[in-house]
Amino acid sequence: MALEGQRVLVTGASGFLGGALARALAAQGAQVRGLVREPSRGGYIAGQPNIELAQGDLADAESLRRAVEGCTVVFHVAAALGGSPDKQHAINVEGTRRLAQIAAEAGVRRLVNVSSVAVYGFRDMPERVTEETPPSPTLYAYSTTKLGAETALREVAAQTGLDYAIIRPGMLYGPRSNPWTVQMFKLSRGWAVPFIGDGHGYAIPIHVDDVCSLTMLLGHHPAASGQVFNCAPDPGVSWREFLGAYAALKGRSRWLGIPPWIVGALAPVIALLAPRGTLFKDFPAVLRGNLRQVTFSTEKARRLLGWQPKMSLAQGIQSCVPYLKEIGLL
């Protein structure tokens, strides 16, 4: 309850993680200001106790100054997940730089930046990735711009003394997640789960509640100052376990393994034809990564903060059931 009674800002509050974080903070007694570009999209948090909406944009400095005013902690969740590389740079890198500068000028006590394990890239990864593993972004614009955002934050902090912490989550799933819940359930609900290989390579699903708990902890824990933390299952979870858990919701258990050599033969062509800055530009490396058992270590969070994920995969998938029923998929 360290943030109880404090006014905090959550950017991207109308999104999946931002909305969940705003509600979790409010439930702990924080006075939450949720930054949204369009108030009409803030229905998940609008009208909730201890939450107020503020209209603004990372490109609009004046709106950011109004949003930051009076806040002790800023949780920076907003990001461009797609679009052109130039657009992602403008939002993810320059938007973060602008927000950090304004937060420093306003005397914010700490800025928590939500980054991504995507900053490590996909090529030549060790089997255990720690926060000391050098980031190696590739042609994927989200990967490069999220690392650029971290760099921009550190530059502002060095110039102004702004305190900060960085979280790098894996694949966020849970109620309201489109890519890692809705789309994964759709992929898994047929007569068999189609996937490349036998599915024993590791995925990195982390439940939104666990991401929220670590993000909130970074907002006030003294040992988090100036630090970066992975947020992922440790040890990793196989694709077969992850997709199989969704398939089981429909009583399915079959696996349709697509031979990796077939996809591997097509991978260079897919990369060549893919639009600039998209994940498919790195498709050969992504394919190899999905076939390997790579774990993103959370030992640092356990050691420094006493944090570890609480949601088992079985519990996490079950938490998605009401939402999947609500949208008519189950």
CSV table of C-alpha atoms in Angstrom, one decimal:
chain,number,residue,atom,x,y,z
A,1,MET,CA,0.0,0.0,0.0
A,2,ALA,CA,3.0,2.3,-0.4
A,3,LEU,CA,1.2,4.4,-3.1
A,4,GLU,CA,-2.0,4.7,-1.1
A,5,GLY,CA,-3.3,8.3,-1.2
A,6,GLN,CA,-0.7,9.4,-3.7
A,7,ARG,CA,-1.6,10.9,-7.1
A,8,VAL,CA,-0.1,8.8,-9.9
A,9,LEU,CA,-0.2,9.1,-13.7
A,10,VAL,CA,-0.7,6.1,-16.0
A,11,THR,CA,-0.1,6.8,-19.7
A,12,GLY,CA,-1.9,4.5,-22.2
A,13,ALA,CA,-4.7,4.0,-19.7
A,14,SER,CA,-7.2,3.0,-22.3
A,15,GLY,CA,-5.1,0.1,-23.4
A,16,PHE,CA,-4.9,-3.5,-22.1
A,17,LEU,CA,-2.0,-3.1,-19.7
A,18,GLY,CA,-2.6,0.5,-18.9
A,19,GLY,CA,-6.2,-0.1,-18.0
A,20,ALA,CA,-5.4,-3.1,-15.8
A,21,LEU,CA,-2.6,-1.1,-14.1
A,22,ALA,CA,-4.9,1.9,-13.5
A,23,ARG,CA,-7.5,-0.3,-11.8
A,24,ALA,CA,-4.9,-2.2,-9.8
A,25,LEU,CA,-3.4,1.1,-8.5
A,26,ALA,CA,-6.8,2.5,-7.7
A,27,ALA,CA,-7.7,-0.7,-5.8
A,28,GLN,CA,-4.6,-0.1,-3.6
A,29,GLY,CA,-5.8,3.4,-2.8
A,30,ALA,CA,-3.8,5.5,-5.2
A,31,GLN,CA,-5.4,8.5,-6.9
A,32,VAL,CA,-5.0,7.6,-10.5
A,33,ARG,CA,-4.9,9.9,-13.4
A,34,GLY,CA,-5.3,8.0,-16.7
A,35,LEU,CA,-3.9,9.6,-19.8
A,36,VAL,CA,-5.9,8.7,-22.9
A,37,ARG,CA,-5.9,10.1,-26.4
A,38,GLU,CA,-9.6,9.6,-26.8
A,39,PRO,CA,-11.8,9.7,-23.6
A,40,SER,CA,-14.5,7.7,-25.5
A,41,ARG,CA,-12.1,4.7,-25.4
A,42,GLY,CA,-11.7,4.8,-21.7
A,43,GLY,CA,-14.8,2.8,-20.8
A,44,TYR,CA,-12.9,0.1,-19.0
A,45,ILE,CA,-11.6,2.6,-16.4
A,46,ALA,CA,-14.1,5.5,-16.8
A,47,GLY,CA,-16.2,6.0,-13.7
A,48,GLN,CA,-14.1,3.7,-11.5
A,49,PRO,CA,-13.3,4.8,-7.9
A,50,ASN,CA,-10.1,6.7,-7.5
A,51,ILE,CA,-9.6,7.1,-11.3
A,52,GLU,CA,-9.9,10.3,-13.4
A,53,LEU,CA,-9.3,10.5,-17.1
A,54,ALA,CA,-7.0,13.1,-18.7
A,55,GLN,CA,-7.0,13.7,-22.4
A,56,GLY,CA,-3.6,14.0,-23.9
A,57,ASP,CA,-1.0,12.7,-26.3
A,58,LEU,CA,2.7,12.0,-26.1
A,59,ALA,CA,3.3,14.4,-29.0
A,60,ASP,CA,1.5,17.3,-27.1
A,61,ALA,CA,3.8,18.7,-24.4
A,62,GLU,CA,1.2,20.9,-22.9
A,63,SER,CA,-1.2,18.0,-22.4
A,64,LEU,CA,1.6,16.1,-20.7
A,65,ARG,CA,2.3,19.0,-18.4
A,66,ARG,CA,-1.3,19.1,-17.3
A,67,ALA,CA,-1.4,15.3,-16.8
A,68,VAL,CA,1.8,15.2,-14.8
A,69,GLU,CA,1.0,18.1,-12.5
A,70,GLY,CA,0.7,17.0,-8.9
A,71,CYS,CA,1.7,13.4,-9.6
A,72,THR,CA,4.4,11.8,-7.5
A,73,VAL,CA,4.9,8.7,-9.8
A,74,VAL,CA,4.5,8.3,-13.5
A,75,PHE,CA,3.8,4.9,-15.0
A,76,HIS,CA,4.6,5.1,-18.7
A,77,VAL,CA,2.7,2.3,-20.5
A,78,ALA,CA,1.6,4.1,-23.7
A,79,ALA,CA,3.4,2.9,-26.9
A,80,ALA,CA,3.0,2.3,-30.6
A,81,LEU,CA,2.9,-1.4,-31.1
A,82,GLY,CA,2.8,-1.1,-34.9
A,83,GLY,CA,2.7,1.4,-37.8
A,84,SER,CA,5.7,2.7,-39.7
A,85,PRO,CA,9.1,2.8,-38.2
A,86,ASP,CA,9.0,6.6,-38.2
A,87,LYS,CA,5.7,6.7,-36.4
A,88,GLN,CA,7.0,4.2,-33.8
A,89,HIS,CA,10.1,6.3,-33.3
A,90,ALA,CA,8.1,9.4,-32.8
A,91,ILE,CA,5.9,7.9,-30.2
A,92,ASN,CA,8.1,5.3,-28.4
A,93,VAL,CA,11.4,7.2,-28.4
A,94,GLU,CA,10.6,10.9,-28.7
A,95,GLY,CA,7.3,10.6,-26.8
A,96,THR,CA,9.2,8.9,-23.9
A,97,ARG,CA,11.9,11.6,-24.0
A,98,ARG,CA,9.3,14.4,-23.9
A,99,LEU,CA,7.4,12.8,-21.0
A,100,ALA,CA,10.6,12.1,-19.0
A,101,GLN,CA,11.7,15.7,-19.4
A,102,ILE,CA,8.4,17.1,-18.3
A,103,ALA,CA,8.2,14.7,-15.4
A,104,ALA,CA,11.7,15.9,-14.2
A,105,GLU,CA,10.6,19.5,-14.5
A,106,ALA,CA,7.5,18.8,-12.4
A,107,GLY,CA,9.5,17.1,-9.6
A,108,VAL,CA,8.0,13.6,-10.1
A,109,ARG,CA,9.6,11.2,-7.6
A,110,ARG,CA,10.0,8.3,-10.1
A,111,LEU,CA,9.1,7.3,-13.6
A,112,VAL,CA,8.4,3.7,-14.3
A,113,ASN,CA,8.9,2.8,-18.0
A,114,VAL,CA,7.2,-0.3,-19.5
A,115,SER,CA,9.6,-1.6,-22.1
A,116,SER,CA,9.7,-5.2,-23.5
A,117,VAL,CA,11.9,-8.3,-23.7
A,118,ALA,CA,11.8,-7.5,-27.5
A,119,VAL,CA,14.8,-5.2,-26.9
A,120,TYR,CA,17.0,-8.3,-26.6
A,121,GLY,CA,16.2,-9.1,-30.2
A,122,PHE,CA,16.0,-12.7,-31.6
A,123,ARG,CA,19.4,-13.6,-32.8
A,124,ASP,CA,22.0,-15.7,-31.0
A,125,MET,CA,20.3,-15.5,-27.7
A,126,PRO,CA,21.7,-17.4,-24.7
A,127,GLU,CA,19.4,-20.0,-23.1
A,128,ARG,CA,19.1,-17.8,-20.0
A,129,VAL,CA,18.6,-14.1,-20.7
A,130,THR,CA,19.3,-11.8,-17.8
A,131,GLU,CA,19.2,-8.0,-17.5
A,132,GLU,CA,23.0,-8.1,-18.1
A,133,THR,CA,22.5,-9.7,-21.5
A,134,PRO,CA,23.2,-6.9,-24.0
A,135,PRO,CA,20.1,-5.8,-25.9
A,136,SER,CA,20.4,-6.6,-29.6
A,137,PRO,CA,17.4,-5.2,-31.5
A,138,THR,CA,17.1,-6.1,-35.1
A,139,LEU,CA,15.0,-5.0,-38.0
A,140,TYR,CA,11.8,-5.1,-36.0
A,141,ALA,CA,10.8,-1.4,-35.4
A,142,TYR,CA,9.1,-2.2,-32.1
A,143,SER,CA,12.3,-3.8,-30.8
A,144,THR,CA,14.5,-0.9,-31.8
A,145,THR,CA,12.2,1.9,-30.6
A,146,LYS,CA,11.5,0.3,-27.2
A,147,LEU,CA,15.3,0.2,-26.7
A,148,GLY,CA,15.5,3.7,-28.0
A,149,ALA,CA,12.9,4.7,-25.4
A,150,GLU,CA,15.0,3.2,-22.6
A,151,THR,CA,18.0,5.1,-23.9
A,152,ALA,CA,16.1,8.4,-24.1
A,153,LEU,CA,14.9,7.9,-20.5
A,154,ARG,CA,18.4,7.3,-19.2
A,155,GLU,CA,19.7,10.4,-21.1
A,156,VAL,CA,17.1,12.6,-19.5
A,157,ALA,CA,17.7,11.0,-16.1
A,158,ALA,CA,21.5,11.7,-16.4
A,159,GLN,CA,20.8,15.3,-17.3
A,160,THR,CA,18.1,16.1,-14.7
A,161,GLY,CA,18.4,13.6,-11.9
A,162,LEU,CA,15.0,12.0,-12.6
A,163,ASP,CA,14.6,8.7,-10.8
A,164,TYR,CA,13.4,5.8,-12.9
A,165,ALA,CA,12.9,2.1,-13.2
A,166,ILE,CA,12.3,-0.1,-16.3
A,167,ILE,CA,10.3,-3.3,-16.6
A,168,ARG,CA,10.7,-5.6,-19.6
A,169,PRO,CA,7.6,-7.9,-19.8
A,170,GLY,CA,7.2,-10.9,-22.1
A,171,MET,CA,3.9,-11.9,-23.8
A,172,LEU,CA,1.1,-10.2,-21.8
A,173,TYR,CA,-2.0,-12.4,-21.7
A,174,GLY,CA,-5.1,-12.4,-19.6
A,175,PRO,CA,-8.7,-11.0,-20.0
A,176,ARG,CA,-8.8,-8.3,-22.7
A,177,SER,CA,-5.5,-9.3,-24.3
A,178,ASN,CA,-6.0,-9.6,-28.1
A,179,PRO,CA,-2.7,-11.1,-29.3
A,180,TRP,CA,-1.9,-13.5,-26.5
A,181,THR,CA,-5.4,-14.5,-25.4
A,182,VAL,CA,-8.0,-13.9,-28.1
A,183,GLN,CA,-5.8,-14.8,-31.0
A,184,MET,CA,-4.1,-17.7,-29.3
A,185,PHE,CA,-7.5,-19.1,-28.3
A,186,LYS,CA,-8.7,-18.9,-31.9
A,187,LEU,CA,-5.6,-20.6,-33.0
A,188,SER,CA,-6.1,-23.4,-30.5
A,189,ARG,CA,-9.8,-24.1,-30.6
A,190,GLY,CA,-9.9,-26.3,-33.8
A,191,TRP,CA,-9.6,-30.0,-34.0
A,192,ALA,CA,-5.9,-29.7,-33.6
A,193,VAL,CA,-3.4,-26.9,-32.6
A,194,PRO,CA,-1.3,-26.0,-35.7
A,195,PHE,CA,2.2,-24.9,-34.9
A,196,ILE,CA,5.8,-25.2,-36.1
A,197,GLY,CA,7.5,-28.3,-34.8
A,198,ASP,CA,6.7,-30.3,-31.7
A,199,GLY,CA,6.0,-27.1,-29.6
A,200,HIS,CA,8.7,-27.7,-27.0
A,201,GLY,CA,10.4,-24.4,-27.7
A,202,TYR,CA,9.7,-21.8,-25.0
A,203,ALA,CA,7.0,-19.1,-25.2
A,204,ILE,CA,7.1,-16.2,-22.7
A,205,PRO,CA,3.5,-15.7,-21.5
A,206,ILE,CA,3.2,-13.6,-18.4
A,207,HIS,CA,-0.2,-12.8,-16.8
A,208,VAL,CA,-1.3,-9.2,-16.8
A,209,ASP,CA,-1.8,-9.3,-13.0
A,210,ASP,CA,1.8,-10.3,-12.5
A,211,VAL,CA,3.0,-7.5,-14.7
A,212,CYS,CA,0.9,-5.0,-12.8
A,213,SER,CA,2.2,-6.2,-9.5
A,214,LEU,CA,5.8,-5.8,-10.5
A,215,THR,CA,5.2,-2.5,-12.2
A,216,MET,CA,3.5,-1.1,-9.1
A,217,LEU,CA,6.4,-2.3,-6.9
A,218,LEU,CA,8.9,-0.5,-9.2
A,219,GLY,CA,6.9,2.7,-8.4
A,220,HIS,CA,8.1,2.8,-4.8
A,221,HIS,CA,10.7,0.2,-3.9
A,222,PRO,CA,14.1,1.8,-3.0
A,223,ALA,CA,16.1,-1.0,-4.7
A,224,ALA,CA,14.4,-0.5,-8.0
A,225,SER,CA,15.9,3.0,-8.5
A,226,GLY,CA,17.8,3.2,-11.8
A,227,GLN,CA,17.3,-0.6,-12.4
A,228,VAL,CA,15.8,-2.7,-15.2
A,229,PHE,CA,13.8,-5.9,-14.5
A,230,ASN,CA,12.6,-8.8,-16.7
A,231,CYS,CA,9.1,-9.9,-16.2
A,232,ALA,CA,8.5,-13.3,-17.7
A,233,PRO,CA,7.9,-17.0,-16.7
A,234,ASP,CA,11.0,-18.4,-15.1
A,235,PRO,CA,11.6,-21.1,-16.2
A,236,GLY,CA,10.0,-20.7,-19.6
A,237,VAL,CA,6.7,-22.3,-20.7
A,238,SER,CA,6.6,-24.4,-23.8
A,239,TRP,CA,4.4,-23.4,-26.7
A,240,ARG,CA,2.8,-26.7,-26.4
A,241,GLU,CA,1.8,-26.0,-22.8
A,242,PHE,CA,0.7,-22.5,-23.5
A,243,LEU,CA,-1.4,-23.3,-26.6
A,244,GLY,CA,-2.5,-26.6,-25.1
A,245,ALA,CA,-4.0,-24.8,-22.1
A,246,TYR,CA,-6.2,-22.8,-24.4
A,247,ALA,CA,-7.1,-25.8,-26.5
A,248,ALA,CA,-8.2,-27.7,-23.3
A,249,LEU,CA,-10.9,-25.0,-22.8
A,250,LYS,CA,-12.7,-26.5,-25.8
A,251,GLY,CA,-11.7,-30.1,-24.9
A,252,ARG,CA,-9.1,-30.3,-27.5
A,253,SER,CA,-5.7,-32.0,-27.1
A,254,ARG,CA,-4.3,-32.8,-30.6
A,255,TRP,CA,-1.2,-31.1,-32.0
A,256,LEU,CA,-0.6,-30.5,-35.7
A,257,GLY,CA,3.2,-30.1,-36.0
A,258,ILE,CA,4.3,-28.3,-39.2
A,259,PRO,CA,7.9,-29.5,-40.1
A,260,PRO,CA,10.3,-26.7,-39.3
A,261,TRP,CA,12.3,-27.4,-42.4
A,262,ILE,CA,9.3,-26.4,-44.6
A,263,VAL,CA,8.9,-23.1,-42.8
A,264,GLY,CA,12.6,-22.6,-42.6
A,265,ALA,CA,12.9,-22.9,-46.4
A,266,LEU,CA,10.3,-20.1,-46.8
A,267,ALA,CA,11.7,-17.9,-44.0
A,268,PRO,CA,14.2,-15.9,-46.1
A,269,VAL,CA,11.6,-15.2,-48.8
A,270,ILE,CA,9.1,-14.1,-46.1
A,271,ALA,CA,11.7,-11.8,-44.6
A,272,LEU,CA,12.6,-10.4,-48.0
A,273,LEU,CA,9.0,-9.5,-49.0
A,274,ALA,CA,8.0,-8.3,-45.5
A,275,PRO,CA,7.3,-4.5,-45.0
A,276,ARG,CA,10.1,-2.5,-43.5
A,277,GLY,CA,10.1,-2.6,-39.7
A,278,THR,CA,7.7,-5.5,-39.2
A,279,LEU,CA,8.4,-8.6,-37.2
A,280,PHE,CA,8.4,-10.7,-40.4
A,281,LYS,CA,11.7,-8.9,-41.4
A,282,ASP,CA,13.3,-11.0,-38.7
A,283,PHE,CA,11.3,-14.1,-39.5
A,284,PRO,CA,14.3,-16.5,-39.8
A,285,ALA,CA,15.6,-15.5,-36.4
A,286,VAL,CA,12.1,-15.5,-34.8
A,287,LEU,CA,11.6,-19.0,-36.2
A,288,ARG,CA,14.8,-20.3,-34.7
A,289,GLY,CA,14.0,-18.6,-31.4
A,290,ASN,CA,10.6,-20.3,-31.1
A,291,LEU,CA,12.2,-23.7,-31.5
A,292,ARG,CA,14.7,-23.1,-28.7
A,293,GLN,CA,14.2,-23.2,-24.9
A,294,VAL,CA,15.1,-19.6,-23.9
A,295,THR,CA,14.2,-18.4,-20.4
A,296,PHE,CA,14.1,-14.7,-19.4
A,297,SER,CA,15.4,-14.7,-15.9
A,298,THR,CA,13.5,-13.0,-13.1
A,299,GLU,CA,16.1,-13.8,-10.5
A,300,LYS,CA,17.0,-10.1,-10.2
A,301,ALA,CA,13.5,-9.1,-9.2
A,302,ARG,CA,13.4,-12.0,-6.6
A,303,ARG,CA,16.7,-11.0,-5.2
A,304,LEU,CA,16.3,-7.2,-5.0
A,305,LEU,CA,12.6,-6.8,-4.6
A,306,GLY,CA,11.3,-10.1,-3.2
A,307,TRP,CA,9.0,-10.4,-6.2
A,308,GLN,CA,8.0,-13.4,-8.3
A,309,PRO,CA,5.0,-14.2,-10.5
A,310,LYS,CA,2.1,-15.6,-8.5
A,311,MET,CA,-0.2,-16.7,-11.4
A,312,SER,CA,0.3,-20.2,-12.6
A,313,LEU,CA,-0.4,-20.9,-16.3
A,314,ALA,CA,-3.5,-23.0,-15.3
A,315,GLN,CA,-4.8,-20.1,-13.1
A,316,GLY,CA,-4.0,-17.5,-15.8
A,317,ILE,CA,-5.8,-19.4,-18.5
A,318,GLN,CA,-8.8,-19.9,-16.3
A,319,SER,CA,-8.9,-16.2,-15.5
A,320,CYS,CA,-9.5,-15.6,-19.3
A,321,VAL,CA,-12.7,-17.8,-19.4
A,322,PRO,CA,-15.2,-15.2,-18.4
A,323,TYR,CA,-13.9,-12.8,-20.9
A,324,LEU,CA,-13.8,-15.3,-23.7
A,325,LYS,CA,-17.4,-16.1,-22.9
A,326,GLU,CA,-18.3,-12.4,-22.8
A,327,ILE,CA,-17.1,-11.9,-26.3
A,328,GLY,CA,-18.7,-15.0,-27.6
A,329,LEU,CA,-15.7,-17.2,-28.3
A,330,LEU,CA,-16.3,-19.8,-25.6
